[in-house]
Tab-separated table of C-alpha atoms and ligand atoms in Angstrom:
chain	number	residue	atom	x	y	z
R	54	UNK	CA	17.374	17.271	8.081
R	55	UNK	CA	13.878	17.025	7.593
R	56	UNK	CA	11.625	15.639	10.228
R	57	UNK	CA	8.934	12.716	8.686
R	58	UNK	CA	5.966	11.726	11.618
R	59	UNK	CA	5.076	8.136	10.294
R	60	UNK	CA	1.449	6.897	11.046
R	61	UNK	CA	1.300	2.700	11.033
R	62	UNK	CA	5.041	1.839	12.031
R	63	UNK	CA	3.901	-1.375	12.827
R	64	UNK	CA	2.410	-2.130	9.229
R	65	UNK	CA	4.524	-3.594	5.989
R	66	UNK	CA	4.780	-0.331	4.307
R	67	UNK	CA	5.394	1.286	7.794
R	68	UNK	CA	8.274	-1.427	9.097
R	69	UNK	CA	10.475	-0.486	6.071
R	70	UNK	CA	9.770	3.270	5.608
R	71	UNK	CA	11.488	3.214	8.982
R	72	UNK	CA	14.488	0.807	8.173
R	73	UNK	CA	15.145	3.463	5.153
R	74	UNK	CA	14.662	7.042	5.967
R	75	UNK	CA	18.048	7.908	7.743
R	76	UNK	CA	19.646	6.687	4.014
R	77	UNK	CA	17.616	9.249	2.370
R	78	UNK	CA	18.698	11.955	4.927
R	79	UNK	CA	15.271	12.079	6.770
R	80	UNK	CA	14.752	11.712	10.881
R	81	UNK	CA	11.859	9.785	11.426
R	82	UNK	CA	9.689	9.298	14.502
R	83	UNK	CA	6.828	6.410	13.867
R	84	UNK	CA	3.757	6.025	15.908
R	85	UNK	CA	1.594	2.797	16.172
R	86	UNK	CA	-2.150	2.927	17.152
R	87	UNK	CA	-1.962	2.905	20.567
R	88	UNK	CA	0.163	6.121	20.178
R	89	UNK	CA	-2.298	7.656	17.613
R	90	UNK	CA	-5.694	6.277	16.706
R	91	UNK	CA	-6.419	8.311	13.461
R	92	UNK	CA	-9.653	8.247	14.459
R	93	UNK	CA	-8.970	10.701	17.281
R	94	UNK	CA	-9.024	14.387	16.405
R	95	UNK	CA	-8.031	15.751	19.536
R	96	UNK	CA	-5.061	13.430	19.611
R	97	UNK	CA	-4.002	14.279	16.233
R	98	UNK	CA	-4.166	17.770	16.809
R	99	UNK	CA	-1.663	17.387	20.006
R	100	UNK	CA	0.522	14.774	18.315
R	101	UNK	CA	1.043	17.396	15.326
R	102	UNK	CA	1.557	19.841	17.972
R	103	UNK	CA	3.893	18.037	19.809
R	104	UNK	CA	6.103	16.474	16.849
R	105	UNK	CA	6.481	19.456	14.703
R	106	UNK	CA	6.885	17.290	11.653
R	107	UNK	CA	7.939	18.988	8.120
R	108	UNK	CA	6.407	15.763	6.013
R	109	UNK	CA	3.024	13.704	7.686
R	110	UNK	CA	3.248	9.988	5.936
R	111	UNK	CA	-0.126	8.161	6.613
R	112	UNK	CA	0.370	4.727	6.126
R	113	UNK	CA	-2.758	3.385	7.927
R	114	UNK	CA	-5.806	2.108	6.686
R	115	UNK	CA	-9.002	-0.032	6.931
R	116	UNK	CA	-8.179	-2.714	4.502
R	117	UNK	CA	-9.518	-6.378	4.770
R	118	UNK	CA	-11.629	-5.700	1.928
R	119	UNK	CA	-14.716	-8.014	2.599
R	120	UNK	CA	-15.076	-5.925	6.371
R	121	UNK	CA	-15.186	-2.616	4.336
R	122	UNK	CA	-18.698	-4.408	3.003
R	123	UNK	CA	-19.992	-5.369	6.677
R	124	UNK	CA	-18.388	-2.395	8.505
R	125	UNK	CA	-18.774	0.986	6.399
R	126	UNK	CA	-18.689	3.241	8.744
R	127	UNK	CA	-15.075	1.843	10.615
R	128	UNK	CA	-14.066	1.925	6.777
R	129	UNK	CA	-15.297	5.547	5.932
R	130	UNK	CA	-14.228	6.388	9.125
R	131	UNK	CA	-10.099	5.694	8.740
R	132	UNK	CA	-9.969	6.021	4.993
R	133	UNK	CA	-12.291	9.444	4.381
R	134	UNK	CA	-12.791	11.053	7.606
R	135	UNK	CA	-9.214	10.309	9.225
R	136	UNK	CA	-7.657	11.595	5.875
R	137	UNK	CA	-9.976	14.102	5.566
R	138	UNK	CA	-9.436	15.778	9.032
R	139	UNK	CA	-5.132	14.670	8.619
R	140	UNK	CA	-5.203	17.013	5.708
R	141	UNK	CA	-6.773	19.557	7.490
R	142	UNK	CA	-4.707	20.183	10.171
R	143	UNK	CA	-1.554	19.205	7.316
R	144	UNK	CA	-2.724	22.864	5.582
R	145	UNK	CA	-3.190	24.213	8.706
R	146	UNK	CA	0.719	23.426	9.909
R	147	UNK	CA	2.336	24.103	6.826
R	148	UNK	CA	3.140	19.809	6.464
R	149	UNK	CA	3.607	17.906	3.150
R	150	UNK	CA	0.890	14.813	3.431
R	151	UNK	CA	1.527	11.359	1.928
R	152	UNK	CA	-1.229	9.344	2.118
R	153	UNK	CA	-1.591	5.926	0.419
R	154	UNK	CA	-4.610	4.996	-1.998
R	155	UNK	CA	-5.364	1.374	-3.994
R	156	UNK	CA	-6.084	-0.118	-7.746
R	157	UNK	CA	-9.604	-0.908	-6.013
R	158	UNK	CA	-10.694	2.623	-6.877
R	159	UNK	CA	-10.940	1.370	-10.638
R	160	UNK	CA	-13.549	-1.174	-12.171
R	161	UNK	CA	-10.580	-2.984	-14.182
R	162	UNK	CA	-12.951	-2.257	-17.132
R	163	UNK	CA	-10.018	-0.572	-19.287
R	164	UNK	CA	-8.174	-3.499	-19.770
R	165	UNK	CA	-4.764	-1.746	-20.280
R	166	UNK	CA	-2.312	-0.475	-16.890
R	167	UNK	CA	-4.318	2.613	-15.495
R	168	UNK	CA	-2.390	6.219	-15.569
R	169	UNK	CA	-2.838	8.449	-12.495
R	170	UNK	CA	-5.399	10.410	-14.864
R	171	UNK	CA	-7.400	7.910	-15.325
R	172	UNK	CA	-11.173	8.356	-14.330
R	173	UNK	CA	-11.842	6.059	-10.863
R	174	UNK	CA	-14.736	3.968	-10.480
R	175	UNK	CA	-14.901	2.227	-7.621
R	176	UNK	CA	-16.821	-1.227	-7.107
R	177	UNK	CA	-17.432	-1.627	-3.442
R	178	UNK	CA	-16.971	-0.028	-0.300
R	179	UNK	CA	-12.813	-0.188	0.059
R	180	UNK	CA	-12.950	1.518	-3.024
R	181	UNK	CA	-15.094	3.845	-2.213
R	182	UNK	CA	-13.530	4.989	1.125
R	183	UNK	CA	-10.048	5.507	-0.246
R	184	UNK	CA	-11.033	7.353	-3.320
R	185	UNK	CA	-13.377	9.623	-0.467
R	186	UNK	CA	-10.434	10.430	1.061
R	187	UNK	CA	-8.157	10.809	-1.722
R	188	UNK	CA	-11.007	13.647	-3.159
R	189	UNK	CA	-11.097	14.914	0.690
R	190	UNK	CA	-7.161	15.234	1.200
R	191	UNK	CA	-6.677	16.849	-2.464
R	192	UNK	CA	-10.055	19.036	-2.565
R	193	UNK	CA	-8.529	20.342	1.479
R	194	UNK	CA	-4.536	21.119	0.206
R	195	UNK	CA	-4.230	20.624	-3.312
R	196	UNK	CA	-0.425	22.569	-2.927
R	197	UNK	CA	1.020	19.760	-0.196
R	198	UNK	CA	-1.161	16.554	-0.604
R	199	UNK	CA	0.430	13.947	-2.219
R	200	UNK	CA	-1.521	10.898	-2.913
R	201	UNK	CA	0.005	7.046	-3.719
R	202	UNK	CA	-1.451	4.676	-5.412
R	203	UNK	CA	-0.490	1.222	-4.898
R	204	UNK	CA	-1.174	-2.537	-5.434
R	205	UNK	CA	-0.757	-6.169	-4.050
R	206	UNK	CA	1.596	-4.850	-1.273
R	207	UNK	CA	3.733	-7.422	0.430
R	208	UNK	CA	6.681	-6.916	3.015
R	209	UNK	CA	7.856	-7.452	6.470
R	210	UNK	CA	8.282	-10.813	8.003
R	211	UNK	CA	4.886	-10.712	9.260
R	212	UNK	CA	2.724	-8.857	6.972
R	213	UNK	CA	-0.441	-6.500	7.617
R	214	UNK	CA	-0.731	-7.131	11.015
R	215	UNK	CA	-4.497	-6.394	10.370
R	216	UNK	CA	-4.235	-8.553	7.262
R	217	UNK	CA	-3.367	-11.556	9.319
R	218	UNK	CA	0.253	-11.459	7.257
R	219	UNK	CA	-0.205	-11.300	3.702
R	220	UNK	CA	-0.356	-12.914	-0.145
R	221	UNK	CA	3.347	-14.294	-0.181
R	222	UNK	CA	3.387	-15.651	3.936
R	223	UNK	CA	-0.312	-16.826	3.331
R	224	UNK	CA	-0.150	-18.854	0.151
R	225	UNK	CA	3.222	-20.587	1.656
R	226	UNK	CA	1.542	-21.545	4.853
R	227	UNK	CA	-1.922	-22.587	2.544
R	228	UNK	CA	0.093	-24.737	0.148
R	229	UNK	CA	1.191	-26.955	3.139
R	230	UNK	CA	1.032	-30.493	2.880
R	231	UNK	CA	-1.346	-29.733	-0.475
R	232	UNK	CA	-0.629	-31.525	-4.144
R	233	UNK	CA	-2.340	-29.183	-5.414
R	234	UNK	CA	-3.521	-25.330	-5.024
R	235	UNK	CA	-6.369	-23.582	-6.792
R	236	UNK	CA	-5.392	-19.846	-7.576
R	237	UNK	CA	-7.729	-16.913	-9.160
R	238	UNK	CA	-6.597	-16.328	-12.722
R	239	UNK	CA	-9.044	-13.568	-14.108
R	240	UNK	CA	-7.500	-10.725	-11.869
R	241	UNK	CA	-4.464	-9.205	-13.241
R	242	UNK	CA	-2.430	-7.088	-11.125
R	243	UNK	CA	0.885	-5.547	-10.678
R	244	UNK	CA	2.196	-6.922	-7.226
R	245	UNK	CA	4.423	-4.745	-5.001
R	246	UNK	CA	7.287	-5.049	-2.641
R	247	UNK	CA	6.690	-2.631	0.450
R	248	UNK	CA	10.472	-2.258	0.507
R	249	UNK	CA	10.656	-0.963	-3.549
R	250	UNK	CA	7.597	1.064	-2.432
R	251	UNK	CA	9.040	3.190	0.461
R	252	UNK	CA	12.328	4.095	-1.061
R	253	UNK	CA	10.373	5.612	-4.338
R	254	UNK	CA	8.370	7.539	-1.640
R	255	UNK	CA	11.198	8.522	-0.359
R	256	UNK	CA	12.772	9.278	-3.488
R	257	UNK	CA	9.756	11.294	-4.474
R	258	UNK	CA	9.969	13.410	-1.146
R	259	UNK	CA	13.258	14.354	-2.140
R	260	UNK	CA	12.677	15.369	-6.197
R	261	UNK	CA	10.776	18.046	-7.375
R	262	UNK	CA	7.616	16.171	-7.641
R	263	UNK	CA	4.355	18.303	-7.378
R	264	UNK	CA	1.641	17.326	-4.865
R	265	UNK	CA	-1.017	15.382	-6.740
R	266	UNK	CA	-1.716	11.698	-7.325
R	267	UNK	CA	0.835	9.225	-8.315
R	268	UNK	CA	1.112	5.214	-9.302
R	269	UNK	CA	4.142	3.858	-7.530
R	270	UNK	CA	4.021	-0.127	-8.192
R	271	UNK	CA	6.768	-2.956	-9.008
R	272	UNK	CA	6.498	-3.231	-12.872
R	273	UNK	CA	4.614	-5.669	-15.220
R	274	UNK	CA	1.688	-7.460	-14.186
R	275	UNK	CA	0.840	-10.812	-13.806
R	276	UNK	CA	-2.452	-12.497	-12.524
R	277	UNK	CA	-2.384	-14.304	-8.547
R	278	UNK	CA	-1.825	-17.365	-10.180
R	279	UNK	CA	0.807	-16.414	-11.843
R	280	UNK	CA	2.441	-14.543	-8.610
R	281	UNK	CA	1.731	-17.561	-7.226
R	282	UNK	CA	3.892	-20.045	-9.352
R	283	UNK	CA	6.991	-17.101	-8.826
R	284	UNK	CA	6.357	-17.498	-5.000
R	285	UNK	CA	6.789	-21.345	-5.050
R	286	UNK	CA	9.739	-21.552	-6.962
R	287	UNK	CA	11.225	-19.216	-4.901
R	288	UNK	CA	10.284	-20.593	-1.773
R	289	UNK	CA	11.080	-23.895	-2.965
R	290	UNK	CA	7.273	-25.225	-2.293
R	291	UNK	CA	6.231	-28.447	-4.438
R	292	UNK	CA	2.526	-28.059	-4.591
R	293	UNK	CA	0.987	-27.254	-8.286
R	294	UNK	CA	-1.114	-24.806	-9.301
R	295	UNK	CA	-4.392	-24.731	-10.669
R	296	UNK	CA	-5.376	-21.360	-11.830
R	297	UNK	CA	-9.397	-20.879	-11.837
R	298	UNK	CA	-11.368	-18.207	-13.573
R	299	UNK	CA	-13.425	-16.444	-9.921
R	300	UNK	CA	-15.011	-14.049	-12.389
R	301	UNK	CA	-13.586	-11.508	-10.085
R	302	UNK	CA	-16.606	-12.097	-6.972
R	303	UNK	CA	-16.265	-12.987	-3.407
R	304	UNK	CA	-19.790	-13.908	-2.543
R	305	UNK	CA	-21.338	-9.982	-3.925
R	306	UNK	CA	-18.717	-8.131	-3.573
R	307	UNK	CA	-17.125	-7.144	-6.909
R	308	UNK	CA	-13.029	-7.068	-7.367
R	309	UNK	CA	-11.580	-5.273	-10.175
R	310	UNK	CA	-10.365	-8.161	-13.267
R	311	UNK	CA	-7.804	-5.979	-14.437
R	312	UNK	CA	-6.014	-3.150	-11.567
R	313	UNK	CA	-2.433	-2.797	-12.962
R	314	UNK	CA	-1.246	0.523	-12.435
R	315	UNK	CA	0.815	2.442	-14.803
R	316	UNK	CA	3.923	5.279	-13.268
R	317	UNK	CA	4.090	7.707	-15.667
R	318	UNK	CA	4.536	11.048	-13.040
R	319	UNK	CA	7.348	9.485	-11.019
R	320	UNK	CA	8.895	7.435	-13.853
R	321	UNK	CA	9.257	10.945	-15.550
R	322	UNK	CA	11.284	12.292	-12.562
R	323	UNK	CA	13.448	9.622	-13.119
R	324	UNK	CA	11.786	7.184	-10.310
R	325	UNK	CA	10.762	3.944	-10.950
R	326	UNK	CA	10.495	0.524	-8.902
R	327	UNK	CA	11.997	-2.845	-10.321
R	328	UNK	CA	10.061	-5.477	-12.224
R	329	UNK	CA	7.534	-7.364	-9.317
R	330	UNK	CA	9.989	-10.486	-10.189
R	331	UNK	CA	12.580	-8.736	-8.619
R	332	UNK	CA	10.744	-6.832	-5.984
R	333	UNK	CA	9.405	-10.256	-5.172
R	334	UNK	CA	13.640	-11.666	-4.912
R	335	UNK	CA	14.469	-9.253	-2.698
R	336	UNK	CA	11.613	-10.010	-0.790
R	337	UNK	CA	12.613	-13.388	-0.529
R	338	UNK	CA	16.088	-12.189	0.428
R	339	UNK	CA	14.736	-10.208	2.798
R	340	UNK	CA	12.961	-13.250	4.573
R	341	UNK	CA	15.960	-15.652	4.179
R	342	UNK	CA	18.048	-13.171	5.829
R	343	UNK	CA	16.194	-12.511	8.876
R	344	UNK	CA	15.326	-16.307	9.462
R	345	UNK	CA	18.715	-16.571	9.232
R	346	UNK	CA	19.568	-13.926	12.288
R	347	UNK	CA	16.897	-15.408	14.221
R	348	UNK	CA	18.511	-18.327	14.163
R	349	UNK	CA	21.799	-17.122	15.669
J	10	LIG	N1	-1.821	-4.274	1.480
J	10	LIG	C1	-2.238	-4.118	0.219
J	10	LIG	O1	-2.396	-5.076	-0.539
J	10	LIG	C2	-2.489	-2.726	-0.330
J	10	LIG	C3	-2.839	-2.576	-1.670
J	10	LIG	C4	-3.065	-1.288	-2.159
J	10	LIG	C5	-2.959	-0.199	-1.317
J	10	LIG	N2	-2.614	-0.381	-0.017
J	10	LIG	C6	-2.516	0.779	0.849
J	10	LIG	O2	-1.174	0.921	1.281
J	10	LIG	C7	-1.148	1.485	2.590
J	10	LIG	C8	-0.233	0.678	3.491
J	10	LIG	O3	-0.693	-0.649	3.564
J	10	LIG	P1	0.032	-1.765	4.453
J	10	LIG	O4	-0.238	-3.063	3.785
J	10	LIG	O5	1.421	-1.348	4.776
J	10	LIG	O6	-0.850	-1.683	5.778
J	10	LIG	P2	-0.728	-2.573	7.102
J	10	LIG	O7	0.484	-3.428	7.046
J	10	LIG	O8	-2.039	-3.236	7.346
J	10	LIG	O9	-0.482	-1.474	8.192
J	10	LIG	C9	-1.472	-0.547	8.471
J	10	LIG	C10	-1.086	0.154	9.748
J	10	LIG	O10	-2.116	1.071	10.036
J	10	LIG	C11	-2.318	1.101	11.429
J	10	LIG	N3	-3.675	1.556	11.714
J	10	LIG	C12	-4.840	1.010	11.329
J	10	LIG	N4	-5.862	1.738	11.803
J	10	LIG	C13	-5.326	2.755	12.498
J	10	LIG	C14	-5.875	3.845	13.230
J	10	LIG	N5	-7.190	3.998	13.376
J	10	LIG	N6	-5.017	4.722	13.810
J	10	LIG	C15	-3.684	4.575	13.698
J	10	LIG	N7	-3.102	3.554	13.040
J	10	LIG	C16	-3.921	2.657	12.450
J	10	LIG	C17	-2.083	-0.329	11.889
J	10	LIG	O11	-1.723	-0.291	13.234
J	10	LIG	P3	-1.964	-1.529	14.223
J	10	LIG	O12	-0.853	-2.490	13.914
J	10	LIG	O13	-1.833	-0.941	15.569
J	10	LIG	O14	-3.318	-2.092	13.898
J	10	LIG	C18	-0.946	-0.754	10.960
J	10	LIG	O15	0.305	-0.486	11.523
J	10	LIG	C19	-2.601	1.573	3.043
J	10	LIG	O16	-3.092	2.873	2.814
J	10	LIG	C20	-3.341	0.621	2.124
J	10	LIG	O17	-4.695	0.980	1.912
J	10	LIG	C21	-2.363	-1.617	0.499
């Protein structure tokens, strides 16, 4: 059985990479921050040391988008150098690396899904830090780096805990005792379950997949306001919404209009996540369910 060392077990992505590794025959030992700030050479060094994993997953990251702007370094600093130096001692171990990248490092200029060969072009500094350390992580072990792009992630019954929860949880609790709801319309994305998300990675470290970058997202696309209307009627909430045209800004930061990503590596493997109407139901299942055990 192969041994997986999980970086952010406390995060969405993290949370269910560790409900499903045993099913796809892996042992799994997570670490939160206080275990391993990524930030910490030394104590990545002895952690790697220590654990003796055969597969490094990275699920960490600097991520509220608008603090990448005021706080570059902290960004460059988890999302470059962190991958950057993670790779490093990967090669030097002999250790698969997954690390997780974004849409954001496209413009959304193309205006169809983007492929994983598609030329990036980031528009501000999240961008800009992941696609540093996607460059870093594949320029440093091109033969056991394996890169995965992602997009509107959602899961866990919390969210990000450095989000402060996330889209689905915050548009519920936003909507409350609101008529009405104004949504952005103009950016079209392709939304994704955490849960859909970590049993393709899971299914891709157990194919033949070659290290390079890959798109691993819920299918379609839809824009937030859209994702929003399919979050109401699932949750049951009664407030309307009003989509609005943002023109993509927040204040002078830029966000890409158009970030869907398109699987064409995995989906030729043979792995490919639901439609992001049905990553979003078993979402909600997800959340019904465990309201319901807390309950009891
Ligand atoms: N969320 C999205 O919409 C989205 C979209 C596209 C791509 N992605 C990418 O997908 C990946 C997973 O995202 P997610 O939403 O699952 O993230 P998340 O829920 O915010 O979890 C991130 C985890 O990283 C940990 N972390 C942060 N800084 C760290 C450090 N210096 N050292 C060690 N651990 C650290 C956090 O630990 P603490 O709890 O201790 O802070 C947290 O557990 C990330 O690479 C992200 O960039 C996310």
């Amino acid at each position: 059985m192969k041994k997986i060392l999980l970086i952010g077990k406390t995060g969405q992505l993290g949370g269910e990479l560790i409900k499903d590794a045993s099913a796809f025959d892996f042992e799994l030992i997570g670490l939160n921050r206080s275990d391993l700030d990524i930030t910490n050479e030394a104590q990545m060094a002895e952690k790697i040391t220590e654990i003796k994993p055969d597969i490094l997953i990275n699920t960490a990251a600097f991520h509220v988008v608008p603090k990448c702007e005021t706080e570059p370094a902290a960004a460059m600093a988890v999302n470059f150098v962190a991958v950057d130096k993670l790779a490093r001692l990967c090669r030097h171990h002999n250790i698969k690396f997954i690390t997780y990248s974004t849409d954001y490092v496209f413009d959304g200029e193309k205006g169809s899904p983007y492929e994983e060969t598609d030329s990036p072009r980031p528009l501000q500094v999240y961008g800009i830090s992941k696609l540093a350390g996607e460059y870093a992580a594949l320029n440093i072990y091109p033969e056991g780096v394996f890169v995965i792009r992602t997009n509107g992630l959602y899961g866990g019954a919390t969210g990000s805990p450095d989000k402060g929860g996330n889209f689905v949880l915050n548009i519920i609790k936003e909507a409350k005792g609101k008529n009405i709801i104004e949504v952005s319309s103009e950016q079209i994305i392709s939304p994704t379950y955490a849960g859909d998300l970590s049993q393709a990675t899971l299914k891709l470290l157990n194919s033949q997949a070659k290290p390079g970058v890959y798109h691993l997202v819920n299918e379609g696309q839809c824009s937030w306001a859209e994702f929003t209307q399919a979050i109401f009627k699932l949750a049951k909430v009664k407030t309307e919404v009003k989509p609005v045209d943002r023109g993509g800004a927040s204040g002078s930061m830029k966000r890409p209009k158009f970030s869907v990503l398109k699987n064409t590596k995995a989906k030729a493997l043979g792995i490919e996540l639901s439609s992001w109407q049905a990553g979003l139901k078993t979402y909600f299942n997800f959340l019904n369910n465990y309201q319901d055990e807390s309950k009891n």
